[in-house]
């Protein structure tokens, strides 16, 4: 999937080059605003359109992934890091060794 972003361009004499150290913007207006606010004293810079291969889909993170709070330490963890099956309480991977010792669980 190709994605369009905008970067700052300058002509180095041989070709147009992007000023990579200043970053990229999702909109042309945001890049132009950056030039106006941060680089107003510099001439010869313009906004250029860049097409990049964005291999990460829009929803790379699953927003439905629910965090679970450990009943012992009250810290929220990913579902995979909390044992909800083997005990009456929700026990995280950090509390589980101590929990097993105090409960005499082998």
JSON list of C-alpha atoms in Angstrom, two decimals:
[
{"chain": "A", "resi": 1, "resn": "UNK", "atom": "CA", "xyz": [0.00, 0.00, 0.00]},
{"chain": "A", "resi": 2, "resn": "UNK", "atom": "CA", "xyz": [1.48, 3.32, -1.04]},
{"chain": "A", "resi": 3, "resn": "UNK", "atom": "CA", "xyz": [1.08, 6.25, 1.30]},
{"chain": "A", "resi": 4, "resn": "UNK", "atom": "CA", "xyz": [1.63, 9.91, 0.47]},
{"chain": "A", "resi": 5, "resn": "UNK", "atom": "CA", "xyz": [3.51, 12.10, 2.95]},
{"chain": "A", "resi": 6, "resn": "UNK", "atom": "CA", "xyz": [5.10, 15.52, 2.58]},
{"chain": "A", "resi": 7, "resn": "UNK", "atom": "CA", "xyz": [8.65, 16.55, 3.28]},
{"chain": "A", "resi": 8, "resn": "UNK", "atom": "CA", "xyz": [10.87, 19.60, 2.92]},
{"chain": "A", "resi": 9, "resn": "UNK", "atom": "CA", "xyz": [12.79, 19.80, -0.33]},
{"chain": "A", "resi": 10, "resn": "UNK", "atom": "CA", "xyz": [15.83, 21.79, -1.43]},
{"chain": "A", "resi": 11, "resn": "UNK", "atom": "CA", "xyz": [17.79, 21.96, -4.67]},
{"chain": "A", "resi": 12, "resn": "UNK", "atom": "CA", "xyz": [21.39, 20.99, -3.95]},
{"chain": "A", "resi": 13, "resn": "UNK", "atom": "CA", "xyz": [22.62, 22.01, -7.40]},
{"chain": "A", "resi": 14, "resn": "UNK", "atom": "CA", "xyz": [22.55, 18.57, -8.98]},
{"chain": "A", "resi": 15, "resn": "UNK", "atom": "CA", "xyz": [19.04, 17.51, -7.99]},
{"chain": "A", "resi": 16, "resn": "UNK", "atom": "CA", "xyz": [16.15, 18.14, -5.65]},
{"chain": "A", "resi": 17, "resn": "UNK", "atom": "CA", "xyz": [16.77, 16.51, -2.29]},
{"chain": "A", "resi": 18, "resn": "UNK", "atom": "CA", "xyz": [14.65, 15.96, 0.77]},
{"chain": "A", "resi": 19, "resn": "UNK", "atom": "CA", "xyz": [15.75, 17.40, 4.11]},
{"chain": "A", "resi": 20, "resn": "UNK", "atom": "CA", "xyz": [15.25, 14.11, 5.97]},
{"chain": "A", "resi": 21, "resn": "UNK", "atom": "CA", "xyz": [16.34, 15.42, 9.35]},
{"chain": "A", "resi": 22, "resn": "UNK", "atom": "CA", "xyz": [13.26, 17.65, 9.55]},
{"chain": "A", "resi": 23, "resn": "UNK", "atom": "CA", "xyz": [10.78, 14.76, 9.27]},
{"chain": "A", "resi": 24, "resn": "UNK", "atom": "CA", "xyz": [7.63, 14.25, 7.23]},
{"chain": "A", "resi": 25, "resn": "UNK", "atom": "CA", "xyz": [4.04, 15.43, 7.55]},
{"chain": "A", "resi": 26, "resn": "UNK", "atom": "CA", "xyz": [0.75, 13.80, 6.64]},
{"chain": "A", "resi": 27, "resn": "UNK", "atom": "CA", "xyz": [-0.61, 16.95, 5.00]},
{"chain": "A", "resi": 28, "resn": "UNK", "atom": "CA", "xyz": [0.93, 19.53, 2.72]},
{"chain": "A", "resi": 29, "resn": "UNK", "atom": "CA", "xyz": [-0.56, 22.30, 4.84]},
{"chain": "A", "resi": 30, "resn": "UNK", "atom": "CA", "xyz": [1.19, 21.04, 7.99]},
{"chain": "A", "resi": 31, "resn": "UNK", "atom": "CA", "xyz": [4.56, 20.96, 6.18]},
{"chain": "A", "resi": 32, "resn": "UNK", "atom": "CA", "xyz": [4.02, 24.50, 4.85]},
{"chain": "A", "resi": 33, "resn": "UNK", "atom": "CA", "xyz": [3.09, 25.68, 8.33]},
{"chain": "A", "resi": 34, "resn": "UNK", "atom": "CA", "xyz": [6.36, 24.22, 9.66]},
{"chain": "A", "resi": 35, "resn": "UNK", "atom": "CA", "xyz": [8.33, 26.16, 7.02]},
{"chain": "A", "resi": 36, "resn": "UNK", "atom": "CA", "xyz": [6.52, 29.38, 7.95]},
{"chain": "A", "resi": 37, "resn": "UNK", "atom": "CA", "xyz": [6.96, 28.94, 11.71]},
{"chain": "A", "resi": 38, "resn": "UNK", "atom": "CA", "xyz": [10.36, 27.28, 12.01]},
{"chain": "A", "resi": 39, "resn": "UNK", "atom": "CA", "xyz": [12.28, 28.14, 8.85]},
{"chain": "A", "resi": 40, "resn": "UNK", "atom": "CA", "xyz": [10.99, 31.53, 7.78]},
{"chain": "A", "resi": 41, "resn": "UNK", "atom": "CA", "xyz": [14.50, 32.93, 7.45]},
{"chain": "A", "resi": 42, "resn": "UNK", "atom": "CA", "xyz": [15.67, 30.13, 5.12]},
{"chain": "A", "resi": 43, "resn": "UNK", "atom": "CA", "xyz": [15.05, 30.47, 1.39]},
{"chain": "A", "resi": 44, "resn": "UNK", "atom": "CA", "xyz": [14.91, 27.83, -1.33]},
{"chain": "A", "resi": 45, "resn": "UNK", "atom": "CA", "xyz": [12.88, 25.29, 0.64]},
{"chain": "A", "resi": 46, "resn": "UNK", "atom": "CA", "xyz": [9.53, 23.96, -0.53]},
{"chain": "A", "resi": 47, "resn": "UNK", "atom": "CA", "xyz": [7.14, 21.12, 0.28]},
{"chain": "A", "resi": 48, "resn": "UNK", "atom": "CA", "xyz": [7.42, 18.01, -1.84]},
{"chain": "A", "resi": 49, "resn": "UNK", "atom": "CA", "xyz": [5.14, 15.01, -2.11]},
{"chain": "A", "resi": 50, "resn": "UNK", "atom": "CA", "xyz": [6.70, 11.66, -1.24]},
{"chain": "A", "resi": 51, "resn": "UNK", "atom": "CA", "xyz": [5.20, 8.25, -1.90]},
{"chain": "A", "resi": 52, "resn": "UNK", "atom": "CA", "xyz": [6.29, 5.60, 0.55]},
{"chain": "A", "resi": 53, "resn": "UNK", "atom": "CA", "xyz": [5.50, 1.93, 0.79]},
{"chain": "A", "resi": 54, "resn": "UNK", "atom": "CA", "xyz": [3.54, 1.61, 4.02]},
{"chain": "A", "resi": 55, "resn": "UNK", "atom": "CA", "xyz": [3.51, -2.11, 4.72]},
{"chain": "A", "resi": 56, "resn": "UNK", "atom": "CA", "xyz": [1.86, -1.63, 8.11]},
{"chain": "A", "resi": 57, "resn": "UNK", "atom": "CA", "xyz": [-1.94, -1.52, 7.81]},
{"chain": "A", "resi": 58, "resn": "UNK", "atom": "CA", "xyz": [-3.87, 1.36, 9.33]},
{"chain": "A", "resi": 59, "resn": "UNK", "atom": "CA", "xyz": [-5.00, -0.78, 12.26]},
{"chain": "A", "resi": 60, "resn": "UNK", "atom": "CA", "xyz": [-1.71, -2.43, 13.22]},
{"chain": "A", "resi": 61, "resn": "UNK", "atom": "CA", "xyz": [-2.78, -2.46, 16.84]},
{"chain": "A", "resi": 62, "resn": "UNK", "atom": "CA", "xyz": [-5.99, -4.20, 17.75]},
{"chain": "A", "resi": 63, "resn": "UNK", "atom": "CA", "xyz": [-8.07, -1.56, 19.56]},
{"chain": "A", "resi": 64, "resn": "UNK", "atom": "CA", "xyz": [-10.27, -4.30, 21.00]},
{"chain": "A", "resi": 65, "resn": "UNK", "atom": "CA", "xyz": [-7.31, -5.72, 22.93]},
{"chain": "A", "resi": 66, "resn": "UNK", "atom": "CA", "xyz": [-8.27, -5.20, 26.54]},
{"chain": "A", "resi": 67, "resn": "UNK", "atom": "CA", "xyz": [-5.76, -4.70, 29.32]},
{"chain": "A", "resi": 68, "resn": "UNK", "atom": "CA", "xyz": [-6.27, -6.81, 32.44]},
{"chain": "A", "resi": 69, "resn": "UNK", "atom": "CA", "xyz": [-5.41, -5.62, 35.95]},
{"chain": "A", "resi": 70, "resn": "UNK", "atom": "CA", "xyz": [-3.51, -7.96, 38.23]},
{"chain": "A", "resi": 71, "resn": "UNK", "atom": "CA", "xyz": [-5.47, -8.45, 41.46]},
{"chain": "A", "resi": 72, "resn": "UNK", "atom": "CA", "xyz": [-2.23, -8.53, 43.48]},
{"chain": "A", "resi": 73, "resn": "UNK", "atom": "CA", "xyz": [-0.22, -5.54, 42.24]},
{"chain": "A", "resi": 74, "resn": "UNK", "atom": "CA", "xyz": [-3.00, -3.55, 40.48]},
{"chain": "A", "resi": 75, "resn": "UNK", "atom": "CA", "xyz": [-0.88, -3.06, 37.33]},
{"chain": "A", "resi": 76, "resn": "UNK", "atom": "CA", "xyz": [-2.59, -3.47, 33.94]},
{"chain": "A", "resi": 77, "resn": "UNK", "atom": "CA", "xyz": [-1.07, -5.99, 31.53]},
{"chain": "A", "resi": 78, "resn": "UNK", "atom": "CA", "xyz": [-1.83, -7.52, 28.16]},
{"chain": "A", "resi": 79, "resn": "UNK", "atom": "CA", "xyz": [-4.16, -10.49, 28.38]},
{"chain": "A", "resi": 80, "resn": "UNK", "atom": "CA", "xyz": [-1.26, -12.89, 27.65]},
{"chain": "A", "resi": 81, "resn": "UNK", "atom": "CA", "xyz": [0.67, -11.68, 30.72]},
{"chain": "A", "resi": 82, "resn": "UNK", "atom": "CA", "xyz": [-2.07, -12.36, 33.27]},
{"chain": "A", "resi": 83, "resn": "UNK", "atom": "CA", "xyz": [-3.05, -15.85, 34.37]},
{"chain": "A", "resi": 84, "resn": "UNK", "atom": "CA", "xyz": [-6.83, -15.91, 34.63]},
{"chain": "A", "resi": 85, "resn": "UNK", "atom": "CA", "xyz": [-7.27, -19.67, 34.28]},
{"chain": "A", "resi": 86, "resn": "UNK", "atom": "CA", "xyz": [-5.29, -21.39, 37.05]},
{"chain": "A", "resi": 87, "resn": "UNK", "atom": "CA", "xyz": [-6.20, -19.29, 40.09]},
{"chain": "A", "resi": 88, "resn": "UNK", "atom": "CA", "xyz": [-9.22, -17.63, 41.66]},
{"chain": "A", "resi": 89, "resn": "UNK", "atom": "CA", "xyz": [-7.48, -14.27, 41.26]},
{"chain": "A", "resi": 90, "resn": "UNK", "atom": "CA", "xyz": [-5.97, -12.60, 38.19]},
{"chain": "A", "resi": 91, "resn": "UNK", "atom": "CA", "xyz": [-2.21, -12.99, 38.69]},
{"chain": "A", "resi": 92, "resn": "UNK", "atom": "CA", "xyz": [0.38, -11.32, 36.43]},
{"chain": "A", "resi": 93, "resn": "UNK", "atom": "CA", "xyz": [3.65, -12.94, 35.36]},
{"chain": "A", "resi": 94, "resn": "UNK", "atom": "CA", "xyz": [5.57, -10.78, 37.84]},
{"chain": "A", "resi": 95, "resn": "UNK", "atom": "CA", "xyz": [3.47, -11.76, 40.87]},
{"chain": "A", "resi": 96, "resn": "UNK", "atom": "CA", "xyz": [2.95, -15.42, 39.94]},
{"chain": "A", "resi": 97, "resn": "UNK", "atom": "CA", "xyz": [6.19, -16.88, 41.42]},
{"chain": "A", "resi": 98, "resn": "UNK", "atom": "CA", "xyz": [5.52, -15.29, 44.83]},
{"chain": "A", "resi": 99, "resn": "UNK", "atom": "CA", "xyz": [1.84, -16.16, 44.65]},
{"chain": "A", "resi": 100, "resn": "UNK", "atom": "CA", "xyz": [2.66, -19.83, 44.02]},
{"chain": "A", "resi": 101, "resn": "UNK", "atom": "CA", "xyz": [5.00, -19.89, 47.05]},
{"chain": "A", "resi": 102, "resn": "UNK", "atom": "CA", "xyz": [2.50, -18.34, 49.49]},
{"chain": "A", "resi": 103, "resn": "UNK", "atom": "CA", "xyz": [-0.35, -20.52, 48.22]},
{"chain": "A", "resi": 104, "resn": "UNK", "atom": "CA", "xyz": [1.84, -23.69, 48.17]},
{"chain": "A", "resi": 105, "resn": "UNK", "atom": "CA", "xyz": [1.00, -24.29, 44.54]},
{"chain": "A", "resi": 106, "resn": "UNK", "atom": "CA", "xyz": [3.45, -26.43, 42.63]}
]
